[in-house]
Coordinates of N, CA and C in Angstrom, one line a residue:
X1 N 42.6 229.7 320.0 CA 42.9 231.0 320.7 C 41.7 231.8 320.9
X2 N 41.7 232.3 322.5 CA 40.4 233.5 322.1 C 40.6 234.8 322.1
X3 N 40.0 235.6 321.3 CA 40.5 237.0 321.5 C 39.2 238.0 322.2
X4 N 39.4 238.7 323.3 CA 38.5 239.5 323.6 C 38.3 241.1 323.6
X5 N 37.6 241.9 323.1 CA 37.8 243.6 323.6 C 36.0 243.3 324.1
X6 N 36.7 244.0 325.3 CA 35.5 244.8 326.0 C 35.2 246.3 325.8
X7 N 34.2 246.7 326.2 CA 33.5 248.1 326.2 C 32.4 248.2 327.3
X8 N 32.9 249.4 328.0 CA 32.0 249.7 329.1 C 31.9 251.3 328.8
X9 N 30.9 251.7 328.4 CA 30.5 253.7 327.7 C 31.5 254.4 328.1
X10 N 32.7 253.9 327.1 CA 34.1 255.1 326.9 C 35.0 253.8 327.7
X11 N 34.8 252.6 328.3 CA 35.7 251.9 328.7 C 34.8 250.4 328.3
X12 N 36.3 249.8 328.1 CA 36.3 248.4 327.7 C 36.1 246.9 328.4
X13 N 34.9 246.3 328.1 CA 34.3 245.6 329.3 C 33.7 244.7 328.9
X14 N 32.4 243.8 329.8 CA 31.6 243.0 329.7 C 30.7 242.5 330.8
X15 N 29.7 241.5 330.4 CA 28.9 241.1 331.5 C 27.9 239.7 331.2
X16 N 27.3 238.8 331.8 CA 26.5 237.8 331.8 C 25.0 237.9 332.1
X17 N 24.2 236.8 332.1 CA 23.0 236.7 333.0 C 22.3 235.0 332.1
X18 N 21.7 234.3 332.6 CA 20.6 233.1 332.0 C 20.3 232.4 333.2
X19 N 19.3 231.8 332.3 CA 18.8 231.0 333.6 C 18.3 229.7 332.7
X20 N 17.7 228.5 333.5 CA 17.7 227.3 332.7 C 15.9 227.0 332.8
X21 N 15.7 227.2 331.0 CA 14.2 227.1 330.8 C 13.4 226.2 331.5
X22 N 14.1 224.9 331.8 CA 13.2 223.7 332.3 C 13.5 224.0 333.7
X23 N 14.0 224.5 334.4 CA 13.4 225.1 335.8 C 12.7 226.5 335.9
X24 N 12.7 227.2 335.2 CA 11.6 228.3 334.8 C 9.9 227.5 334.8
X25 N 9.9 226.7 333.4 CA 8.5 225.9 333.2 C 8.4 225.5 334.8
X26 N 9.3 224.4 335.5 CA 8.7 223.7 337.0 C 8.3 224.7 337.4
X27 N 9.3 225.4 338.0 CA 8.9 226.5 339.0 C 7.6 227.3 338.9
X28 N 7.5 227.9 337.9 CA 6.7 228.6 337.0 C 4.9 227.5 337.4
X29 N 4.8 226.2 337.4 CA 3.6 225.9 337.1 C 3.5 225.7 339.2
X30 N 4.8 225.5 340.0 CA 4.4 225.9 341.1 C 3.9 226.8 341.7
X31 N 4.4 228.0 341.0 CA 4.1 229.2 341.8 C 2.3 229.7 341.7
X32 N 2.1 230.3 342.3 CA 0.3 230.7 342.3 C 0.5 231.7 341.8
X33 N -0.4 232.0 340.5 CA -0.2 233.1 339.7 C -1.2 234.0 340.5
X34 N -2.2 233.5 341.5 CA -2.9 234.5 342.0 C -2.1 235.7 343.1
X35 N -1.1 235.1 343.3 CA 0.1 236.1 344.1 C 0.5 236.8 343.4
X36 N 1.5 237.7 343.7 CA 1.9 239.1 343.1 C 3.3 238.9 343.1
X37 N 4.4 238.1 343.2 CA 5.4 237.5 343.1 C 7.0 237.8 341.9
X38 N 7.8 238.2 342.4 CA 9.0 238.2 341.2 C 10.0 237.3 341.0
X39 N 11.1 237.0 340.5 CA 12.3 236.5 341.1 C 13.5 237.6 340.0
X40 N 14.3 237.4 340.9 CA 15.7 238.6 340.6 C 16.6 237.5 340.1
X41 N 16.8 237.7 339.1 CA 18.0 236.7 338.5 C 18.7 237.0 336.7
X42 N 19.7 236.8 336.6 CA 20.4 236.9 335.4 C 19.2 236.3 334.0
X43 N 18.8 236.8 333.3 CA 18.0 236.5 332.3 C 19.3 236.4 330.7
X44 N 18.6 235.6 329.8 CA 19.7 235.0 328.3 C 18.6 235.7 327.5
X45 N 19.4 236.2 326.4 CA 18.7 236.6 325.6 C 19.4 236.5 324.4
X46 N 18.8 236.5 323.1 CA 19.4 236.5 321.8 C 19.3 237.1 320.8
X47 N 19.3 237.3 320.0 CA 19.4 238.9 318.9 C 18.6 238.3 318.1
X48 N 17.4 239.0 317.3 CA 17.1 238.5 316.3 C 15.8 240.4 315.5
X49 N 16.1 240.1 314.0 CA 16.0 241.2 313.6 C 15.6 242.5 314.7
X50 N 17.2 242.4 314.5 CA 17.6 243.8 315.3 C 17.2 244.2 316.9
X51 N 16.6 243.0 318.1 CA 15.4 243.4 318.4 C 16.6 242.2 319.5
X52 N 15.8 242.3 320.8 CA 16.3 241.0 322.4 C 15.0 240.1 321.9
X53 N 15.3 238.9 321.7 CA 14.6 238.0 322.3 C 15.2 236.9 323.5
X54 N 14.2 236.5 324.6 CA 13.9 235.8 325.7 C 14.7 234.2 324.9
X55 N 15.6 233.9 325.4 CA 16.4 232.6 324.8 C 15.6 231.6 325.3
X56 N 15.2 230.7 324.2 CA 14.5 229.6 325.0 C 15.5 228.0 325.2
X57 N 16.5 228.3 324.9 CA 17.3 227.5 326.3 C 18.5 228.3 326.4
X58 N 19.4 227.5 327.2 CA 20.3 228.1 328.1 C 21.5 228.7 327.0
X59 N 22.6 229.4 327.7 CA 23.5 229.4 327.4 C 24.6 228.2 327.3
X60 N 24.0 227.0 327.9 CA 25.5 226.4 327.8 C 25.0 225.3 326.4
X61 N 24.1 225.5 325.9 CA 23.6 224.5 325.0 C 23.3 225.7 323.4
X62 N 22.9 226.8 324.1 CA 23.0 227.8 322.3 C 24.2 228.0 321.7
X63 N 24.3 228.0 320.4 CA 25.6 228.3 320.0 C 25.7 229.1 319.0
X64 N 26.0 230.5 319.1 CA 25.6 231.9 318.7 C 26.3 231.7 317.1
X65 N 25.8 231.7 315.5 CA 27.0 232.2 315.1 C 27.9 233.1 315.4
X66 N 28.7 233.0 313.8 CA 29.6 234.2 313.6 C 28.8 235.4 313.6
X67 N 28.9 236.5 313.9 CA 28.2 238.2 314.0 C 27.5 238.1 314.9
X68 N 27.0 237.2 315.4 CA 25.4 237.5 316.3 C 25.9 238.2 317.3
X69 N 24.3 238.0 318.5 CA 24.7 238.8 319.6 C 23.8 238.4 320.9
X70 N 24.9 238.1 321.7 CA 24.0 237.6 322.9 C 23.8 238.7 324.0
X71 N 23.0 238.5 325.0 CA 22.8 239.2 326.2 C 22.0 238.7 327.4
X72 N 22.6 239.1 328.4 CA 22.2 239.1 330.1 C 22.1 240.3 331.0
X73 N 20.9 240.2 331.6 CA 20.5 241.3 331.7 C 19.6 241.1 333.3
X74 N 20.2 241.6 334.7 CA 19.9 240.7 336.1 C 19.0 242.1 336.5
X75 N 17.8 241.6 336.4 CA 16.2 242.3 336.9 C 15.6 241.3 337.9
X76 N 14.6 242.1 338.2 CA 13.2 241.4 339.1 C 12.5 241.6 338.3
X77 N 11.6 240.8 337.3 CA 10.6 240.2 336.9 C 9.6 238.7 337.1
X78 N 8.8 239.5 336.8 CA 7.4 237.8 336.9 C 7.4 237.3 335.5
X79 N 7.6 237.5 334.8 CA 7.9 236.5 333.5 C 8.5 237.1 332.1
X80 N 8.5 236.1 331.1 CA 9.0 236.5 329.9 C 8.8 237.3 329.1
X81 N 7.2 238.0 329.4 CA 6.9 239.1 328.9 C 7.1 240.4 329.6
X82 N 7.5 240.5 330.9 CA 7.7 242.0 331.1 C 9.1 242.0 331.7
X83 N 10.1 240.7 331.3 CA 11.6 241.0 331.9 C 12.3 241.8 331.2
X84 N 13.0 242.3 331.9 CA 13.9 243.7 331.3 C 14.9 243.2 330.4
X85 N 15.0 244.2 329.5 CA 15.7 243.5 328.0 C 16.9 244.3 328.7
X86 N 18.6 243.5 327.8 CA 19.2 244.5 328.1 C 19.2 246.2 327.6
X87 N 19.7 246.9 328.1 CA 19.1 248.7 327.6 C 20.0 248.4 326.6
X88 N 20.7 248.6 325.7 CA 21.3 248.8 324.2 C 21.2 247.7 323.5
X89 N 20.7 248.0 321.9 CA 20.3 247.0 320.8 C 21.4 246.4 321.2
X90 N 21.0 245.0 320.5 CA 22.3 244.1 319.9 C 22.6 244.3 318.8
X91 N 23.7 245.5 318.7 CA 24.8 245.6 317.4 C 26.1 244.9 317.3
X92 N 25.9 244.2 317.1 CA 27.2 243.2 317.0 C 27.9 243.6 315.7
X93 N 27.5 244.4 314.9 CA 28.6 245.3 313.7 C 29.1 246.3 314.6
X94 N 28.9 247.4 315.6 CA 29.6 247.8 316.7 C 30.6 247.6 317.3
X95 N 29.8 246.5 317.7 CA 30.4 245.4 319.1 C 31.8 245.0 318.3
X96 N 31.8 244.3 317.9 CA 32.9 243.4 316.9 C 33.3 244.1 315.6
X97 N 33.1 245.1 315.4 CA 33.6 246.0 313.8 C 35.3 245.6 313.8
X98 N 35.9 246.0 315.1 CA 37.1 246.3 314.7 C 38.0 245.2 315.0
X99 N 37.3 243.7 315.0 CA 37.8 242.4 315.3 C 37.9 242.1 314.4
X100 N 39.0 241.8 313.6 CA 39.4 240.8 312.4 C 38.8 239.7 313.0
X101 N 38.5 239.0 311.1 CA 38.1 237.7 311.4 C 39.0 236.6 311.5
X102 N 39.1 235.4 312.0 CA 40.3 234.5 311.9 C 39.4 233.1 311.8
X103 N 40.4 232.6 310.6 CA 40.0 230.9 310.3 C 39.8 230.1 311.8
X104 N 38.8 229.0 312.4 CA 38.1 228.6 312.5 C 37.7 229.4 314.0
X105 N 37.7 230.7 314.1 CA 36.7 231.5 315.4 C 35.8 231.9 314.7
X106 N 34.8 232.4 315.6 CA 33.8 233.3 314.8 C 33.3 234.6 316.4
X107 N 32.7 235.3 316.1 CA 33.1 236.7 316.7 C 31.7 236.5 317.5
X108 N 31.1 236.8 318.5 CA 30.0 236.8 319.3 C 29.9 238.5 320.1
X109 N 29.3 239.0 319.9 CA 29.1 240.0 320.7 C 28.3 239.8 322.3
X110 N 29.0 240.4 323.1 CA 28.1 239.7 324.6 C 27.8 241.5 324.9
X111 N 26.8 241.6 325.4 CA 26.4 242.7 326.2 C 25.8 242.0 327.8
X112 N 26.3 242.8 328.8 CA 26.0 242.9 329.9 C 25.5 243.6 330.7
X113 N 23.9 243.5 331.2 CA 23.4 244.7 331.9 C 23.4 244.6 333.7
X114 N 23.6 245.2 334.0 CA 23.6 244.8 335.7 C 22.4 245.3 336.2
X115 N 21.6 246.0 335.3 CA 20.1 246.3 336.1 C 20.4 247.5 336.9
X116 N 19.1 247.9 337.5 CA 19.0 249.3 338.1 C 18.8 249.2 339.6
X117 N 19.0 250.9 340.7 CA 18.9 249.9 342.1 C 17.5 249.3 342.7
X118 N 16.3 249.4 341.5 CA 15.2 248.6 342.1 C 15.3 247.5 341.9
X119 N 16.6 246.8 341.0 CA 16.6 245.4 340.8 C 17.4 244.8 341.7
X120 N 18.1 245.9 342.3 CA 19.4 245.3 343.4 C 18.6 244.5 344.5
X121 N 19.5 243.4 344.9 CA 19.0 242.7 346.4 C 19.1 243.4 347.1
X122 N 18.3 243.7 348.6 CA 19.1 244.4 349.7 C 20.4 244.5 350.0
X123 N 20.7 245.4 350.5 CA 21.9 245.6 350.9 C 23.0 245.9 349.5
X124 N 22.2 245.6 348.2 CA 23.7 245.5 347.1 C 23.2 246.8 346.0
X125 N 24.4 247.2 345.8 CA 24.4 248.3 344.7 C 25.0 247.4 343.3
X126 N 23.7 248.2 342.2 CA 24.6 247.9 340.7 C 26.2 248.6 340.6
X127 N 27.1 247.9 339.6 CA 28.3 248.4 339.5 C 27.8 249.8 339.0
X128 N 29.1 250.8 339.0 CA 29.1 252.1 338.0 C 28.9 251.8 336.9
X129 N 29.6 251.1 336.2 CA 29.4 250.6 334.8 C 28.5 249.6 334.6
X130 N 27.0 250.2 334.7 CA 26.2 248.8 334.5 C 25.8 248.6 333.4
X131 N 26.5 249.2 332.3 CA 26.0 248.2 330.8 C 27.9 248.3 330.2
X132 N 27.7 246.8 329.9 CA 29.1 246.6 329.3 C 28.9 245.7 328.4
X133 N 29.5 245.9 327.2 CA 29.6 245.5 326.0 C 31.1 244.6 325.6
X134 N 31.1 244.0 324.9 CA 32.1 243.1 324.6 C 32.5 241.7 323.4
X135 N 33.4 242.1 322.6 CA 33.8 241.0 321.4 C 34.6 239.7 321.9
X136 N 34.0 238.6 321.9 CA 34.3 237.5 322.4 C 34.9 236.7 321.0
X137 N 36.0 236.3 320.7 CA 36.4 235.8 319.8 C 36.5 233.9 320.4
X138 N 35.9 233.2 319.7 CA 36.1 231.9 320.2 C 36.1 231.2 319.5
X139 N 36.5 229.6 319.6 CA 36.1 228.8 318.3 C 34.8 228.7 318.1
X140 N 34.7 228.1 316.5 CA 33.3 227.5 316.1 C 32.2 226.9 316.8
X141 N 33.2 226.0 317.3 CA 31.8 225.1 318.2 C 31.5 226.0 319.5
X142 N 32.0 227.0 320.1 CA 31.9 227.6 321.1 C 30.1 227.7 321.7
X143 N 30.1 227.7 322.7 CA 28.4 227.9 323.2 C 28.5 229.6 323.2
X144 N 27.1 230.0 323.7 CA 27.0 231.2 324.2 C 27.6 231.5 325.7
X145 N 27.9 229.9 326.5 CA 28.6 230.5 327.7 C 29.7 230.6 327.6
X146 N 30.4 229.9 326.4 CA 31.9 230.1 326.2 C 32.3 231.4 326.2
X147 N 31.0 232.0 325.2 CA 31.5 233.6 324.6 C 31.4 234.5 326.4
X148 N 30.5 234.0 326.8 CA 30.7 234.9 328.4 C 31.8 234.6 328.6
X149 N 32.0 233.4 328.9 CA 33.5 233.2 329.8 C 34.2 233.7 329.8
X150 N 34.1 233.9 328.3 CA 35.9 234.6 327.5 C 35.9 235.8 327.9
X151 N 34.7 237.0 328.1 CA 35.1 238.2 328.3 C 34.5 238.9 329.4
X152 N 34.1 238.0 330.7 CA 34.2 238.4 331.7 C 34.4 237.4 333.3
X153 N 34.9 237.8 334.2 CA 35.1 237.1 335.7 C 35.1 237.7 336.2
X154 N 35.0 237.2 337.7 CA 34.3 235.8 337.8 C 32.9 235.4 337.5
X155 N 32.9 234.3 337.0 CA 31.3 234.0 337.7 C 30.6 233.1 338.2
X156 N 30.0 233.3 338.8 CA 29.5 232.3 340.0 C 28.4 231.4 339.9
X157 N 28.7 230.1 339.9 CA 26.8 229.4 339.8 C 27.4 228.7 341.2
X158 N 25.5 228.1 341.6 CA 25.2 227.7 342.7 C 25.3 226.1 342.0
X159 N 24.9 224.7 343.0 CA 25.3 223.6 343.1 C 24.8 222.7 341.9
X160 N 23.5 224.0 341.5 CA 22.6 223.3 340.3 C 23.4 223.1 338.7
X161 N 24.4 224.4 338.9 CA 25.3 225.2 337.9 C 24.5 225.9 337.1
X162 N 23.3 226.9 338.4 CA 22.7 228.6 337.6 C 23.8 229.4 337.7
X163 N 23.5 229.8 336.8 CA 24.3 231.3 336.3 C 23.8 232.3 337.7
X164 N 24.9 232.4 339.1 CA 24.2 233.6 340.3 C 24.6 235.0 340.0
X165 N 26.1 235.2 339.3 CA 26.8 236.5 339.4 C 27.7 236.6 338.5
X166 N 27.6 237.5 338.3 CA 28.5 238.1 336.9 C 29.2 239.2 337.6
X167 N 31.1 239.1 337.4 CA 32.0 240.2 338.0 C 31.3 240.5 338.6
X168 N 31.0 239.6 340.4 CA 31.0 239.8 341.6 C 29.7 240.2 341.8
X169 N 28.6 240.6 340.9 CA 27.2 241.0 341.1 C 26.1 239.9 341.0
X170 N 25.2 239.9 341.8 CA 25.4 240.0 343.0 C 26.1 239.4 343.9
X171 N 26.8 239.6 344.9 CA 27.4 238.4 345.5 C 27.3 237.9 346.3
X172 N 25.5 237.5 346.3 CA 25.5 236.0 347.1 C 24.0 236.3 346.4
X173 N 23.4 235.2 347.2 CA 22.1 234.8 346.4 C 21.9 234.2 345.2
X174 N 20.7 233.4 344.6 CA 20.6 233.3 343.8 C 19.4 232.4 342.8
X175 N 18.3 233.6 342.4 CA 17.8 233.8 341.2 C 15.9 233.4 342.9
X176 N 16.1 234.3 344.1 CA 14.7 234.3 345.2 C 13.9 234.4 344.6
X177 N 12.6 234.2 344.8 CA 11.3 234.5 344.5 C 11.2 235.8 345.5
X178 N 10.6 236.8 344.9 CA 10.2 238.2 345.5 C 9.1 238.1 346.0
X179 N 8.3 238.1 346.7 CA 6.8 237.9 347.0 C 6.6 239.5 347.1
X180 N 4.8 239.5 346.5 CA 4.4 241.0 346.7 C 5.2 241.9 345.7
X181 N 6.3 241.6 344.9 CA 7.0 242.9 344.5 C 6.7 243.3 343.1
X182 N 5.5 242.6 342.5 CA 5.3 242.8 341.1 C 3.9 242.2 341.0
X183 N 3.2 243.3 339.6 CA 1.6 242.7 339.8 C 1.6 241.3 339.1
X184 N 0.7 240.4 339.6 CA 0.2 239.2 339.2 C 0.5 239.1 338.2
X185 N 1.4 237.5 337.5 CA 1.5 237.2 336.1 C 1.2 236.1 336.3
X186 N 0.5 235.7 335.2 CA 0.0 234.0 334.6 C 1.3 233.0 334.5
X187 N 1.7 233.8 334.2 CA 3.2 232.6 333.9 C 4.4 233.1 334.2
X188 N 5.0 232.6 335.2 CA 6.4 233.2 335.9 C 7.4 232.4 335.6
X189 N 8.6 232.7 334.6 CA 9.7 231.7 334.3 C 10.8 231.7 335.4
X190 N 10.4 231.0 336.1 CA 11.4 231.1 337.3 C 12.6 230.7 337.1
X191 N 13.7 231.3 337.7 CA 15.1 230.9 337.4 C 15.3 229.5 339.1
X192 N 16.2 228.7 339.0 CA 16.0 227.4 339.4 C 16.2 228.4 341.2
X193 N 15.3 228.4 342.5 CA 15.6 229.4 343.3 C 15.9 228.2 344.9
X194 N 16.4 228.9 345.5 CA 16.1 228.5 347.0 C 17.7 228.3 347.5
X195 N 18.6 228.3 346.9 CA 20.1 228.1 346.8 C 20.6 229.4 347.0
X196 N 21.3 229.5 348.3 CA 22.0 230.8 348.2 C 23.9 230.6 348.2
X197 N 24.2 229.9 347.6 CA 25.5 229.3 348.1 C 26.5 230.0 347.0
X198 N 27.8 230.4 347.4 CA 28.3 231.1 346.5 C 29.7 229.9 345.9
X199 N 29.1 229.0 345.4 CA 29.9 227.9 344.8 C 30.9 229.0 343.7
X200 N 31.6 228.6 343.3 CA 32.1 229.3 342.2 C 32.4 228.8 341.0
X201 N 32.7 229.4 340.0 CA 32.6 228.5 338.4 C 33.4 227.6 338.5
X202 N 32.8 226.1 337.2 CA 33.6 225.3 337.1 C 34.9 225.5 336.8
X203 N 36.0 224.9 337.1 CA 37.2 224.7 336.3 C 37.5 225.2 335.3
X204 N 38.4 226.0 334.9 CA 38.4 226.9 333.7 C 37.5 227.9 333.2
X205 N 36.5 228.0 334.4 CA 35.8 229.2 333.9 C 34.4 229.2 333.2
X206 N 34.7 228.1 332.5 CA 33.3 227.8 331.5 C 31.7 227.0 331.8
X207 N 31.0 227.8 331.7 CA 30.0 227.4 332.1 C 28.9 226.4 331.2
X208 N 30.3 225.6 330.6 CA 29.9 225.0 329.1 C 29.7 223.5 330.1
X209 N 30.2 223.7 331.0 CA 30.0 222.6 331.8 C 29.0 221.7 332.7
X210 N 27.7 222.9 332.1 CA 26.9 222.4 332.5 C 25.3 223.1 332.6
X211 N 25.2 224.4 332.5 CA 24.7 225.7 332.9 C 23.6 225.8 332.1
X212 N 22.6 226.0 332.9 CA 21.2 226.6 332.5 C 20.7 226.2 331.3
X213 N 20.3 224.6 331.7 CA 20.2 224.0 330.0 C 18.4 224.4 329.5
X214 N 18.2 225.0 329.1 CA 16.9 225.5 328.9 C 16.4 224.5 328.3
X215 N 17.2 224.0 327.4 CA 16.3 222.9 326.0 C 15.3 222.0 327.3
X216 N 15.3 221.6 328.2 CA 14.2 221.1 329.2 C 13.1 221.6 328.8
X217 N 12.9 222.9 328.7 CA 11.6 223.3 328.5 C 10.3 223.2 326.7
X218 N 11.9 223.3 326.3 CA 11.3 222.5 324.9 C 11.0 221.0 324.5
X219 N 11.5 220.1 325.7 CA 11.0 218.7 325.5 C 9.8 218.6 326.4
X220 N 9.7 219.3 327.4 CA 8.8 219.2 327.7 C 7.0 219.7 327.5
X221 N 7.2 221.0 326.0 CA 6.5 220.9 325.5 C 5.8 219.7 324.7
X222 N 7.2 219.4 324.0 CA 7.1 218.5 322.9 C 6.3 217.3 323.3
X223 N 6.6 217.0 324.8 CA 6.0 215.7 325.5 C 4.7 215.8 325.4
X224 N 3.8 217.3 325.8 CA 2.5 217.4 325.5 C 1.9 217.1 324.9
X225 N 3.0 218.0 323.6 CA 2.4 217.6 322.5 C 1.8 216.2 322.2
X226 N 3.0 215.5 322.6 CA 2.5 213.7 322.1 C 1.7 213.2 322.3
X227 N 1.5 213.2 323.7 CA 0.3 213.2 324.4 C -0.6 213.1 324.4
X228 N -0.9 214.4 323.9 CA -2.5 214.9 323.4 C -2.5 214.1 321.8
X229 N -1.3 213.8 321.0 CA -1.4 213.2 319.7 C -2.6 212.2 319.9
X230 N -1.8 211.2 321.2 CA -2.1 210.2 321.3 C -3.8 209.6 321.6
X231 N -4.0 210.6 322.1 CA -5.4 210.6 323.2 C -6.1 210.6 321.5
X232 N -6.3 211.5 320.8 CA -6.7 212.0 319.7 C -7.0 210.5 319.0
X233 N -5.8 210.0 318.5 CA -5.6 208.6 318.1 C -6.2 207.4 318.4

């Protein structure tokens, strides 16, 4: 069974965002860092002493303990170091205080930021409530997209199965390169782009089915690494 309470500042809510690391890395070594370039898309993030860190794979492959605390957070940024964190810590003692615990769930905190109107596409406004918080009760093995799933809809990925929209924002597009809209960065983690199709989530909602597998980007380190073992050798 899953149990959910939302919070949205004095009302009860939630929200999404990730994108899949091994099309960040591609994209990222296509783009010309000597351009001035952004892309607008749902960013994953994960809790760690007390603090957002940049998830280095997806949501459909992290799997949050009990207490932790995940977050999505939809800006225009050029990369991992100046993308917009969500605006409120990850308190998942907060978030989840007043959720009993139950034998085999464990409690995930989701925060959802919708970003501000410089982050908006044309033509789209952030909701009123652009930061919403939310206790996602799920099973054990649950991913981190489980815990979205559970406490907000709709959401929308395109054909690749990126994460485009979280409760209808934005609703269409998904994850452009901005050209010109941000100063030059060395490394741009691009969210997988060129897709504007408003496919809608898999079957049941869960984006366990396939979504923004980041771990790509860590084998494809690792591949370097060998690599270079080898040459050495």
């Amino acid at each position: 069974m899953t149990t959910v309470r939302l919070r949205s500042r004095g009302r009860t809510r939630v929200r999404v965002a990730g994108a899949s690391a091994g099309a960040l890395l591609a994209l990222a070594a296509a783009a010309p860092s000597a351009e001035a370039a952004g892309y607008r898309y749902w960013s994953f993030w994960e809790a760690g002493a007390g603090q957002w860190t940049y998830a280095t794979q997806g949501p459909a492959t992290a799997r949050p303990a009990d207490g932790s605390a995940i977050g999505f957070r939809f800006a225009l940024s050029a990369d991992s170091a100046d993308a917009a964190r969500p605006s409120t810590a990850p308190d998942a003692a907060r978030i989840c205080g007043d959720v009993p615990g139950r034998q085999g769930t464990k409690r995930v905190a989701v925060v959802v930021d919708f970003g501000g109107p410089k982050d908006a596409p044309p033509g789209e406004t952030p909701p009123r409530d652009v930061l919403r918080t939310g206790c996602a009760q799920v099973p054990e093995s649950a991913t981190a997209a489980d815990a979205l799933a559970a406490v907000v809809k709709p959401l929308r990925y395109n054909s690749a199965a990126l994460l485009c929209g979280i409760a209808g924002y934005p609703a269409k597009g998904c994850g452009e390169q901005v050209a010109d809209a941000l100063p030059a960065a060395s490394a741009a983690p691009v969210p997988a782009s060129g897709e504007t199709g408003t496919a809608s989530a898999p079957p049941g909602g869960g984006p366990s089915l396939g979504v923004l597998v980041g771990g790509a980007a860590v084998l494809a380190l690792g591949g370097a690494a060998v690599w270079k073992a080898r040459r050495r050798g």
